[in-house]
């Protein structure tokens, strides 16, 4: 048996990059750039070796985060109070995985995972007027998405073909309720639980024909709401001298989420309803790539890619059957993404390694908001030094170039208020002391 785990507690007072006028003679909510919060995360894994051919692994993750926001009251005392509605986020994941080697060429595995996410509201003055400054708190569960995933994988060898066969089953549900005696409403317009499920059967075949490696795949999806669909994939690889040359194609699709289909939030903070659309279609993606990688120098490669995405799901303003303007989800946008990645690994000295990844991303679309938030250039660097066998010294750095965002909601005239966010970089210096049995101090 082996086990591992960690627990992490984080807290911060937050910070604010904006200026508030505390002498304006008014009361106001304080919205920080980063809100004050506290969080706890737990991650545990246990593995049992039933025999030399079978094992079972259990995993558990838990996360909770409390956010604290304040109001300023410009009265005789000029005091700060908690706001009347504070979010609480929780996430719990439980998983189990069983693996068994059947013989020299075959193995099978079973896995199951439950993930539950919840958003609650802590109401510090639920039974009191906030002006009384009396804490009489209540916490209410507001919404809770749940995802259950099960899969069976079987791999074997048939002549020169390495085969992988599998079945995936995904069940999703989303619950949301009105919180009594408050203005907080269910995202569905009423207390409700929405659900859907999907079953996928797939096969992957790896074989060699002359001097070319082939990977052929197909996935058949059966959805509780949509028609069955087949998603193909193909990959070819040929080795010439000290390089591998690859060509890839895959077709994927994304089912609309429960929120995109059933959202009915009439009391949205922007003063207009946000409405789902049960007639949404899946988004389709056709991905192409070509790459060259060195066989002599590991992790040295260059890849070019092109991704054609159609039927994208996005919001737009429409007039409903009651002649009201609503912000509704629709399929109406397409985008072409393209670019390249360059990976480099160097070992200039015996105890020094250097990794770098440069990515260029370009995009084309008739809708400018689709390509908002894309940085054309990004660089990730990692320098590692091992002065001792059990000691690692790391210097990592990340750079993203400037990007454009639209600060206005989309409208029928496509009026935009563009804001250019400047380029930025983040660097970290880390020292890791390794001990026996996988323990370390960081």
Coordinates of N, CA and C in Angstrom, one line a residue, residues 34-258:
X34 N -8.5 42.3 -6.1 CA -8.5 41.0 -5.5 C -9.1 41.0 -4.2
X35 N -10.2 40.3 -4.0 CA -11.0 40.4 -2.8 C -10.3 39.6 -1.7
X36 N -10.5 40.0 -0.4 CA -10.1 39.3 0.7 C -10.7 37.9 0.7
X37 N -9.9 36.8 1.0 CA -10.5 35.5 1.0 C -9.7 34.6 1.9
X38 N -10.2 33.4 2.2 CA -9.5 32.3 2.9 C -10.0 31.0 2.2
X39 N -9.0 30.1 2.1 CA -9.4 28.8 1.4 C -8.6 27.7 2.0
X40 N -9.2 26.5 1.9 CA -8.5 25.3 2.3 C -8.7 24.2 1.2
X41 N -7.6 23.6 0.9 CA -7.7 22.5 -0.1 C -7.0 21.2 0.5
X42 N -7.6 20.1 0.1 CA -7.1 18.8 0.6 C -7.0 17.8 -0.6
X43 N -5.9 17.1 -0.6 CA -5.7 16.2 -1.8 C -5.1 14.9 -1.2
X44 N -5.8 13.8 -1.3 CA -5.4 12.5 -0.7 C -5.5 11.4 -1.8
X45 N -4.5 10.5 -1.8 CA -4.4 9.4 -2.7 C -3.9 8.1 -2.0
X46 N -4.6 7.0 -2.2 CA -4.2 5.7 -1.6 C -4.2 4.7 -2.7
X47 N -3.2 3.9 -2.7 CA -3.1 2.8 -3.7 C -2.8 1.5 -3.1
X48 N -3.6 0.4 -3.4 CA -3.4 -0.9 -2.9 C -3.0 -1.8 -4.1
X49 N -1.9 -2.5 -3.9 CA -1.5 -3.5 -4.9 C -2.1 -4.9 -4.4
X50 N -3.2 -5.3 -5.1 CA -3.9 -6.5 -4.7 C -3.0 -7.7 -5.1
X51 N -2.4 -7.6 -6.2 CA -1.4 -8.7 -6.6 C -0.4 -8.0 -7.5
X52 N 0.5 -8.8 -8.1 CA 1.5 -8.3 -9.0 C 0.9 -7.9 -10.3
X53 N -0.4 -8.3 -10.5 CA -1.1 -8.0 -11.8 C -2.3 -7.1 -11.6
X54 N -2.6 -6.7 -10.4 CA -3.8 -5.8 -10.3 C -3.6 -4.8 -9.1
X55 N -4.3 -3.7 -9.2 CA -4.2 -2.7 -8.2 C -5.5 -1.8 -8.2
X56 N -5.7 -1.2 -7.1 CA -6.8 -0.3 -7.0 C -6.4 1.0 -6.3
X57 N -6.8 2.1 -6.8 CA -6.4 3.5 -6.3 C -7.6 4.3 -6.0
X58 N -7.6 4.9 -4.8 CA -8.6 5.8 -4.4 C -8.1 7.2 -4.3
X59 N -8.9 8.2 -4.6 CA -8.5 9.6 -4.5 C -9.6 10.5 -4.0
X60 N -9.2 11.5 -3.3 CA -10.2 12.4 -2.7 C -9.6 13.8 -2.7
X61 N -10.4 14.8 -3.2 CA -10.0 16.2 -3.2 C -11.2 17.0 -2.7
X62 N -10.8 18.0 -1.9 CA -11.8 18.9 -1.4 C -11.2 20.4 -1.3
X63 N -12.1 21.3 -1.7 CA -11.7 22.7 -1.7 C -12.8 23.6 -1.3
X64 N -12.6 24.5 -0.4 CA -13.6 25.5 0.0 C -12.9 26.9 0.1
X65 N -13.7 27.9 -0.4 CA -13.2 29.3 -0.4 C -14.3 30.2 0.0
X66 N -13.9 31.1 1.0 CA -14.8 32.1 1.5 C -14.3 33.5 1.1
X67 N -15.1 34.3 0.5 CA -14.8 35.6 0.0 C -15.4 36.6 0.9
X68 N -14.7 37.7 1.3 CA -15.2 38.7 2.2 C -15.1 40.0 1.5
X69 N -16.3 40.7 1.4 CA -16.4 42.0 0.8 C -17.0 42.9 1.8
X70 N -16.6 44.2 1.7 CA -17.0 45.2 2.7 C -17.8 46.4 2.1
X71 N -18.5 47.1 3.0 CA -19.1 48.3 2.6 C -18.6 49.4 3.5
X72 N -18.5 50.6 2.9 CA -18.1 51.8 3.7 C -19.3 52.7 4.0
X73 N -19.4 53.0 5.3 CA -20.5 53.8 5.8 C -20.0 55.1 6.3
X74 N -20.3 56.2 5.5 CA -19.7 57.5 5.8 C -20.6 58.3 6.8
X75 N -20.8 57.7 8.0 CA -21.6 58.3 9.0 C -20.6 58.9 10.1
X76 N -21.2 59.2 11.2 CA -20.3 59.8 12.3 C -19.2 58.9 12.6
X77 N -19.3 57.6 12.5 CA -18.2 56.7 12.9 C -17.3 56.3 11.7
X78 N -17.8 56.5 10.5 CA -17.1 56.1 9.3 C -16.6 54.6 9.4
X79 N -17.5 53.7 9.4 CA -17.1 52.3 9.7 C -17.2 51.4 8.4
X80 N -16.6 50.2 8.5 CA -16.6 49.2 7.5 C -17.4 48.1 8.0
X81 N -18.3 47.5 7.1 CA -19.1 46.4 7.5 C -19.0 45.4 6.4
X82 N -19.3 44.1 6.7 CA -19.4 43.1 5.7 C -20.6 43.4 4.8
X83 N -20.4 43.1 3.5 CA -21.6 43.2 2.6 C -22.6 42.2 3.0
X84 N -23.8 42.4 2.6 CA -24.9 41.5 3.0 C -25.0 40.2 2.2
X85 N -24.2 40.0 1.2 CA -24.3 38.8 0.4 C -22.9 38.4 0.0
X86 N -22.4 37.3 0.6 CA -21.0 36.9 0.4 C -20.9 35.5 -0.2
X87 N -20.2 35.2 -1.3 CA -20.2 33.9 -1.9 C -19.3 32.9 -1.2
X88 N -19.6 31.7 -1.2 CA -18.8 30.6 -0.6 C -18.8 29.5 -1.7
X89 N -17.6 29.0 -2.1 CA -17.4 28.0 -3.1 C -16.8 26.7 -2.5
X90 N -17.4 25.6 -3.0 CA -16.9 24.3 -2.5 C -16.8 23.4 -3.7
X91 N -15.8 22.5 -3.7 CA -15.6 21.5 -4.7 C -15.1 20.2 -4.1
X92 N -15.8 19.1 -4.4 CA -15.4 17.8 -3.9 C -15.3 16.8 -5.0
X93 N -14.2 16.0 -5.1 CA -14.0 15.0 -6.1 C -13.6 13.7 -5.4
X94 N -14.3 12.7 -5.7 CA -14.0 11.3 -5.2 C -13.8 10.4 -6.4
X95 N -12.7 9.7 -6.4 CA -12.5 8.8 -7.6 C -11.9 7.4 -7.2
X96 N -12.2 6.4 -8.0 CA -11.6 5.1 -7.8 C -11.2 4.5 -9.2
X97 N -10.1 3.8 -9.2 CA -9.6 3.3 -10.4 C -9.0 1.9 -10.1
X98 N -9.4 0.9 -11.0 CA -9.0 -0.5 -10.8 C -8.3 -0.9 -12.1
X99 N -7.1 -1.5 -12.0 CA -6.3 -1.9 -13.2 C -5.9 -3.4 -13.0
X100 N -6.0 -4.1 -14.1 CA -5.6 -5.5 -14.0 C -4.9 -5.9 -15.3
X101 N -3.8 -6.6 -15.2 CA -3.1 -7.1 -16.4 C -3.6 -8.5 -16.6
X102 N -4.2 -8.8 -17.8 CA -4.8 -10.0 -18.1 C -3.8 -11.1 -18.6
X103 N -2.9 -10.6 -19.4 CA -1.8 -11.5 -19.9 C -0.7 -10.6 -20.5
X104 N 0.2 -11.2 -21.3 CA 1.3 -10.4 -21.7 C 1.0 -9.3 -22.7
X105 N -0.2 -9.4 -23.3 CA -0.6 -8.4 -24.4 C -1.8 -7.7 -24.1
X106 N -2.5 -8.0 -23.0 CA -3.8 -7.4 -22.7 C -3.9 -6.9 -21.3
X107 N -4.7 -5.8 -21.1 CA -4.9 -5.2 -19.8 C -6.3 -4.5 -19.8
X108 N -6.9 -4.4 -18.6 CA -8.2 -3.7 -18.5 C -8.2 -2.8 -17.3
X109 N -9.0 -1.7 -17.4 CA -9.1 -0.8 -16.3 C -10.5 -0.3 -16.2
X110 N -11.0 -0.1 -14.9 CA -12.3 0.5 -14.7 C -12.0 1.8 -13.8
X111 N -12.7 2.8 -14.1 CA -12.6 4.0 -13.3 C -14.0 4.7 -13.1
X112 N -14.1 5.4 -12.0 CA -15.4 6.1 -11.7 C -15.0 7.4 -10.9
X113 N -15.6 8.5 -11.2 CA -15.3 9.7 -10.5 C -16.6 10.5 -10.3
X114 N -16.8 11.0 -9.1 CA -17.9 12.0 -8.8 C -17.3 13.3 -8.5
X115 N -17.8 14.4 -9.1 CA -17.4 15.7 -8.8 C -18.6 16.6 -8.5
X116 N -18.6 17.2 -7.4 CA -19.7 18.1 -7.0 C -19.2 19.5 -6.7
X117 N -19.7 20.4 -7.4 CA -19.3 21.8 -7.1 C -20.5 22.6 -6.6
X118 N -20.3 23.4 -5.6 CA -21.5 24.2 -5.1 C -21.1 25.6 -4.8
X119 N -22.1 26.5 -5.0 CA -22.0 27.9 -4.7 C -23.1 28.2 -3.7
X120 N -22.6 28.7 -2.5 CA -23.6 29.1 -1.5 C -23.4 30.6 -1.2
X121 N -24.3 31.2 -0.5 CA -24.3 32.6 -0.1 C -24.3 32.6 1.5
X122 N -23.3 33.3 2.0 CA -23.3 33.6 3.4 C -23.9 35.0 3.6
X123 N -25.0 35.0 4.4 CA -25.8 36.2 4.6 C -25.6 36.7 6.0
X124 N -24.7 37.6 6.3 CA -24.4 37.9 7.7 C -25.5 38.6 8.5
X125 N -26.5 39.2 7.7 CA -27.6 40.0 8.4 C -28.9 39.4 7.9
X126 N -29.0 38.1 7.8 CA -30.2 37.5 7.2 C -31.5 37.9 7.9
X127 N -31.4 37.9 9.2 CA -32.6 38.2 10.0 C -32.6 39.6 10.7
X128 N -31.6 40.4 10.2 CA -31.5 41.7 10.8 C -31.3 42.8 9.7
X129 N -31.5 44.0 9.9 CA -31.2 45.1 9.0 C -29.8 45.4 9.1
X130 N -29.1 45.5 8.0 CA -27.7 45.8 7.9 C -27.3 47.0 8.7
X131 N -28.3 48.0 8.7 CA -28.0 49.2 9.5 C -27.9 49.0 11.0
X132 N -28.4 47.9 11.4 CA -28.3 47.6 12.9 C -26.9 47.1 13.3
X133 N -26.1 46.7 12.3 CA -24.7 46.2 12.5 C -24.7 45.0 13.3
X134 N -25.8 44.2 13.3 CA -25.9 43.0 14.1 C -25.7 41.7 13.2
X135 N -24.8 40.9 13.5 CA -24.5 39.7 12.8 C -25.5 38.6 13.3
X136 N -26.3 38.1 12.4 CA -27.3 37.0 12.6 C -27.3 36.2 11.4
X137 N -26.2 35.4 11.2 CA -26.0 34.9 9.8 C -26.7 33.6 9.5
X138 N -26.8 33.4 8.2 CA -27.3 32.1 7.6 C -26.5 31.9 6.4
X139 N -26.3 30.6 6.0 CA -25.7 30.2 4.8 C -26.6 29.3 4.0
X140 N -26.8 29.7 2.7 CA -27.8 28.9 1.9 C -27.1 28.4 0.6
X141 N -27.4 27.2 0.3 CA -26.9 26.6 -0.9 C -27.7 27.2 -2.1
X142 N -27.0 27.7 -3.1 CA -27.7 28.4 -4.2 C -27.7 27.5 -5.5
X143 N -26.6 27.0 -5.9 CA -26.5 26.2 -7.1 C -25.5 25.1 -6.9
X144 N -25.7 24.0 -7.6 CA -24.8 22.9 -7.4 C -24.8 22.0 -8.7
X145 N -23.7 22.2 -9.5 CA -23.5 21.3 -10.7 C -22.9 20.0 -10.2
X146 N -23.2 18.9 -10.8 CA -22.7 17.6 -10.4 C -22.4 16.8 -11.6
X147 N -21.2 16.2 -11.7 CA -20.7 15.4 -12.8 C -20.3 14.0 -12.3
X148 N -20.8 12.9 -12.9 CA -20.4 11.6 -12.6 C -19.9 10.9 -13.9
X149 N -18.6 10.4 -13.8 CA -18.0 9.9 -15.0 C -17.5 8.4 -14.7
X150 N -17.8 7.5 -15.7 CA -17.4 6.1 -15.6 C -16.8 5.7 -16.9
X151 N -15.7 4.9 -16.8 CA -15.1 4.4 -18.0 C -14.5 3.0 -17.9
X152 N -14.4 2.3 -19.0 CA -13.8 1.0 -19.1 C -12.8 1.1 -20.3
X153 N -11.6 0.7 -20.0 CA -10.6 0.7 -21.1 C -10.0 -0.7 -21.2
X154 N -9.8 -1.2 -22.4 CA -9.2 -2.5 -22.7 C -8.2 -2.3 -23.8
X155 N -7.0 -2.7 -23.6 CA -6.0 -2.6 -24.6 C -5.4 -4.0 -24.8
X156 N -5.1 -4.3 -26.1 CA -4.6 -5.6 -26.5 C -3.8 -5.5 -27.8
X157 N -3.2 -6.6 -28.2 CA -2.4 -6.6 -29.4 C -2.9 -7.7 -30.3
X158 N -3.2 -7.3 -31.6 CA -3.7 -8.3 -32.6 C -2.8 -8.2 -33.8
X159 N -2.0 -9.2 -33.9 CA -0.9 -9.3 -34.9 C 0.0 -8.0 -34.8
X160 N 0.0 -7.1 -35.7 CA 0.9 -5.9 -35.6 C 0.1 -4.7 -35.2
X161 N -1.2 -4.9 -34.8 CA -2.0 -3.8 -34.4 C -2.1 -3.7 -32.8
X162 N -1.8 -2.5 -32.3 CA -2.0 -2.2 -30.9 C -3.3 -1.5 -30.7
X163 N -4.3 -2.2 -30.1 CA -5.7 -1.7 -30.0 C -6.0 -1.2 -28.6
X164 N -6.8 -0.1 -28.6 CA -7.4 0.4 -27.4 C -8.9 0.6 -27.6
X165 N -9.7 -0.1 -26.8 CA -11.1 0.0 -26.9 C -11.7 0.6 -25.6
X166 N -12.7 1.4 -25.6 CA -13.2 1.9 -24.4 C -14.6 2.4 -24.5
X167 N -15.2 2.5 -23.3 CA -16.6 3.1 -23.1 C -16.5 4.1 -22.1
X168 N -17.1 5.3 -22.3 CA -17.2 6.4 -21.4 C -18.7 6.7 -21.1
X169 N -19.0 6.9 -19.9 CA -20.4 7.4 -19.6 C -20.3 8.6 -18.7
X170 N -21.0 9.7 -19.1 CA -21.0 10.9 -18.3 C -22.4 11.3 -18.0
X171 N -22.7 11.6 -16.7 CA -24.0 12.1 -16.3 C -23.8 13.4 -15.6
X172 N -24.5 14.4 -16.1 CA -24.4 15.8 -15.5 C -25.8 16.3 -15.0
X173 N -25.8 16.9 -13.9 CA -27.0 17.5 -13.4 C -26.6 18.9 -12.8
X174 N -27.6 19.8 -12.8 CA -27.4 21.1 -12.3 C -28.6 21.6 -11.5
X175 N -28.5 21.9 -10.2 CA -29.6 22.3 -9.4 C -29.4 23.7 -9.0
X176 N -30.5 24.5 -8.9 CA -30.4 25.9 -8.4 C -31.8 26.2 -7.8
X177 N -31.7 27.0 -6.8 CA -33.0 27.4 -6.0 C -33.0 28.9 -5.7
X178 N -34.2 29.4 -5.5 CA -34.4 30.7 -4.9 C -34.0 30.7 -3.4
X179 N -33.3 31.7 -3.0 CA -33.0 31.8 -1.5 C -34.2 32.6 -0.9
X180 N -34.9 32.0 0.1 CA -36.1 32.7 0.6 C -35.8 34.0 1.3
X181 N -36.7 34.9 1.1 CA -36.6 36.3 1.7 C -35.4 37.1 1.3
X182 N -35.0 36.8 0.0 CA -33.9 37.6 -0.6 C -34.2 37.8 -2.0
X183 N -33.4 38.6 -2.7 CA -33.6 38.9 -4.1 C -32.8 37.8 -4.9
X184 N -32.1 36.9 -4.3 CA -31.3 35.9 -5.0 C -32.2 34.8 -5.6
X185 N -32.2 34.7 -6.9 CA -33.1 33.8 -7.6 C -32.3 32.7 -8.3
X186 N -33.0 31.6 -8.5 CA -32.4 30.4 -9.2 C -32.0 30.9 -10.6
X187 N -31.0 30.3 -11.1 CA -30.5 30.6 -12.5 C -31.5 30.0 -13.5
X188 N -32.4 29.2 -13.1 CA -33.4 28.6 -14.0 C -34.7 29.3 -13.9
X189 N -34.8 30.4 -13.1 CA -36.1 31.1 -12.9 C -37.0 30.4 -12.0
X190 N -36.7 29.2 -11.5 CA -37.5 28.5 -10.5 C -36.6 27.5 -9.9
X191 N -37.1 26.9 -8.7 CA -36.3 25.8 -8.1 C -36.4 24.6 -9.1
X192 N -35.2 24.2 -9.6 CA -35.2 23.1 -10.6 C -33.9 22.4 -10.6
X193 N -33.9 21.2 -11.2 CA -32.7 20.4 -11.5 C -32.8 20.0 -12.9
X194 N -31.7 20.3 -13.7 CA -31.6 19.9 -15.1 C -30.6 18.9 -15.2
X195 N -30.7 17.9 -16.2 CA -29.7 16.9 -16.3 C -29.6 16.4 -17.8
X196 N -28.5 15.8 -18.1 CA -28.3 15.1 -19.4 C -27.2 14.1 -19.2
X197 N -27.1 13.2 -20.2 CA -26.1 12.1 -20.1 C -25.5 11.8 -21.5
X198 N -24.4 11.2 -21.6 CA -23.7 10.9 -22.8 C -22.9 9.6 -22.7
X199 N -23.0 8.7 -23.6 CA -22.3 7.5 -23.7 C -21.4 7.5 -24.9
X200 N -20.1 7.2 -24.8 CA -19.2 7.2 -25.9 C -18.5 5.8 -26.0
X201 N -18.4 5.3 -27.2 CA -17.7 4.1 -27.5 C -16.6 4.5 -28.5
X202 N -15.3 4.1 -28.2 CA -14.2 4.5 -29.1 C -13.2 3.4 -29.3
X203 N -12.5 3.5 -30.4 CA -11.4 2.5 -30.7 C -10.2 3.3 -31.3
X204 N -9.0 2.9 -30.9 CA -7.8 3.5 -31.4 C -6.9 2.3 -31.9
X205 N -6.4 2.5 -33.0 CA -5.5 1.4 -33.7 C -4.2 2.0 -34.0
X206 N -3.1 1.5 -33.5 CA -1.8 1.9 -33.8 C -1.1 0.7 -34.5
X207 N -0.6 1.0 -35.7 CA 0.1 0.0 -36.5 C 1.1 0.7 -37.4
X208 N 2.0 -0.1 -38.0 CA 3.0 0.4 -38.9 C 2.9 -0.2 -40.2
X209 N 2.9 0.6 -41.3 CA 2.7 0.2 -42.6 C 4.0 0.7 -43.4
X210 N 4.8 -0.3 -43.8 CA 6.1 0.0 -44.3 C 6.9 0.8 -43.2
X211 N 7.3 2.0 -43.5 CA 8.1 2.8 -42.5 C 7.3 3.9 -41.9
X212 N 5.9 3.9 -42.0 CA 5.1 4.9 -41.5 C 4.2 4.4 -40.3
X213 N 4.2 5.1 -39.2 CA 3.4 4.7 -38.1 C 2.0 5.4 -38.2
X214 N 1.0 4.6 -38.1 CA -0.4 5.1 -38.2 C -1.1 5.0 -36.8
X215 N -1.9 6.1 -36.5 CA -2.8 6.0 -35.4 C -4.2 6.4 -35.9
X216 N -5.1 5.5 -36.0 CA -6.4 5.7 -36.5 C -7.4 5.6 -35.3
X217 N -8.4 6.5 -35.2 CA -9.3 6.4 -34.1 C -10.7 6.9 -34.6
X218 N -11.7 6.4 -33.8 CA -13.1 6.9 -34.1 C -13.8 6.8 -32.7
X219 N -14.6 7.8 -32.5 CA -15.5 7.8 -31.3 C -16.9 8.0 -31.7
X220 N -17.8 7.2 -31.2 CA -19.2 7.3 -31.4 C -19.9 7.8 -30.2
X221 N -20.6 8.9 -30.3 CA -21.2 9.5 -29.1 C -22.7 9.4 -29.2
X222 N -23.3 8.9 -28.1 CA -24.8 8.8 -27.9 C -25.2 9.8 -26.8
X223 N -25.9 10.8 -27.2 CA -26.3 11.8 -26.2 C -27.8 11.7 -25.9
X224 N -28.2 12.1 -24.7 CA -29.6 12.0 -24.3 C -30.5 13.1 -25.0
X225 N -29.8 14.1 -25.6 CA -30.6 15.2 -26.3 C -30.3 15.3 -27.8
X226 N -29.1 14.8 -28.2 CA -28.7 15.0 -29.6 C -28.5 13.7 -30.3
X227 N -28.5 13.8 -31.6 CA -28.3 12.6 -32.5 C -26.9 12.0 -32.3
X228 N -26.8 10.7 -32.5 CA -25.4 10.1 -32.4 C -24.5 10.7 -33.4
X229 N -23.2 10.7 -33.1 CA -22.2 11.4 -33.9 C -20.9 10.6 -33.8
X230 N -20.2 10.5 -35.0 CA -18.9 9.9 -35.1 C -17.8 11.0 -35.2
X231 N -16.8 10.9 -34.4 CA -15.7 11.8 -34.5 C -14.4 11.1 -34.8
X232 N -13.8 11.3 -36.0 CA -12.7 10.5 -36.4 C -11.4 11.3 -36.1
X233 N -10.3 10.5 -36.1 CA -8.9 11.1 -35.9 C -7.9 10.2 -36.6
X234 N -6.8 10.8 -37.1 CA -5.8 10.1 -37.8 C -4.5 10.8 -37.6
X235 N -3.4 10.0 -37.4 CA -2.1 10.6 -37.1 C -1.1 9.7 -37.9
X236 N -0.1 10.4 -38.6 CA 0.9 9.7 -39.3 C 2.3 10.2 -38.8
X237 N 3.2 9.2 -38.7 CA 4.5 9.6 -38.2 C 5.6 8.8 -39.0
X238 N 6.6 9.6 -39.5 CA 7.6 8.9 -40.3 C 9.0 9.4 -39.8
X239 N 9.9 8.5 -39.6 CA 11.2 8.9 -39.1 C 12.2 9.0 -40.2
X240 N 12.9 10.1 -40.3 CA 14.0 10.3 -41.3 C 15.2 10.8 -40.6
X241 N 16.3 10.1 -40.7 CA 17.5 10.4 -40.0 C 17.2 10.5 -38.5
X242 N 17.5 11.7 -37.9 CA 17.3 11.9 -36.5 C 16.0 12.7 -36.1
X243 N 15.1 12.7 -37.0 CA 13.9 13.5 -36.8 C 12.6 12.6 -37.1
X244 N 11.5 13.0 -36.3 CA 10.2 12.4 -36.5 C 9.3 13.5 -37.2
X245 N 8.7 13.1 -38.2 CA 7.7 14.0 -38.9 C 6.3 13.5 -38.7
X246 N 5.4 14.4 -38.2 CA 4.1 14.0 -37.9 C 3.0 14.9 -38.6
X247 N 1.9 14.2 -39.0 CA 0.8 14.9 -39.5 C -0.4 14.4 -38.7
X248 N -1.3 15.3 -38.3 CA -2.5 14.9 -37.5 C -3.7 15.6 -37.9
X249 N -4.8 14.9 -37.8 CA -6.2 15.5 -38.0 C -7.1 14.9 -37.0
X250 N -8.0 15.7 -36.4 CA -9.0 15.2 -35.5 C -10.2 16.1 -35.6
X251 N -11.4 15.5 -35.4 CA -12.6 16.3 -35.4 C -13.2 16.1 -34.0
X252 N -13.6 17.2 -33.4 CA -14.2 17.1 -32.1 C -15.4 18.0 -32.1
X253 N -16.3 17.8 -31.1 CA -17.4 18.6 -30.9 C -17.7 18.9 -29.4
X254 N -18.3 20.0 -29.1 CA -18.7 20.3 -27.8 C -20.2 20.5 -27.6
X255 N -20.7 19.7 -26.7 CA -22.2 19.7 -26.4 C -22.5 21.0 -25.6
X256 N -23.5 21.7 -25.9 CA -23.9 22.9 -25.1 C -24.1 22.4 -23.6
X257 N -23.7 23.3 -22.7 CA -23.8 23.0 -21.3 C -25.2 23.1 -20.8
X258 N -25.5 22.6 -19.6 CA -26.8 22.7 -19.1 C -27.2 24.2 -18.8

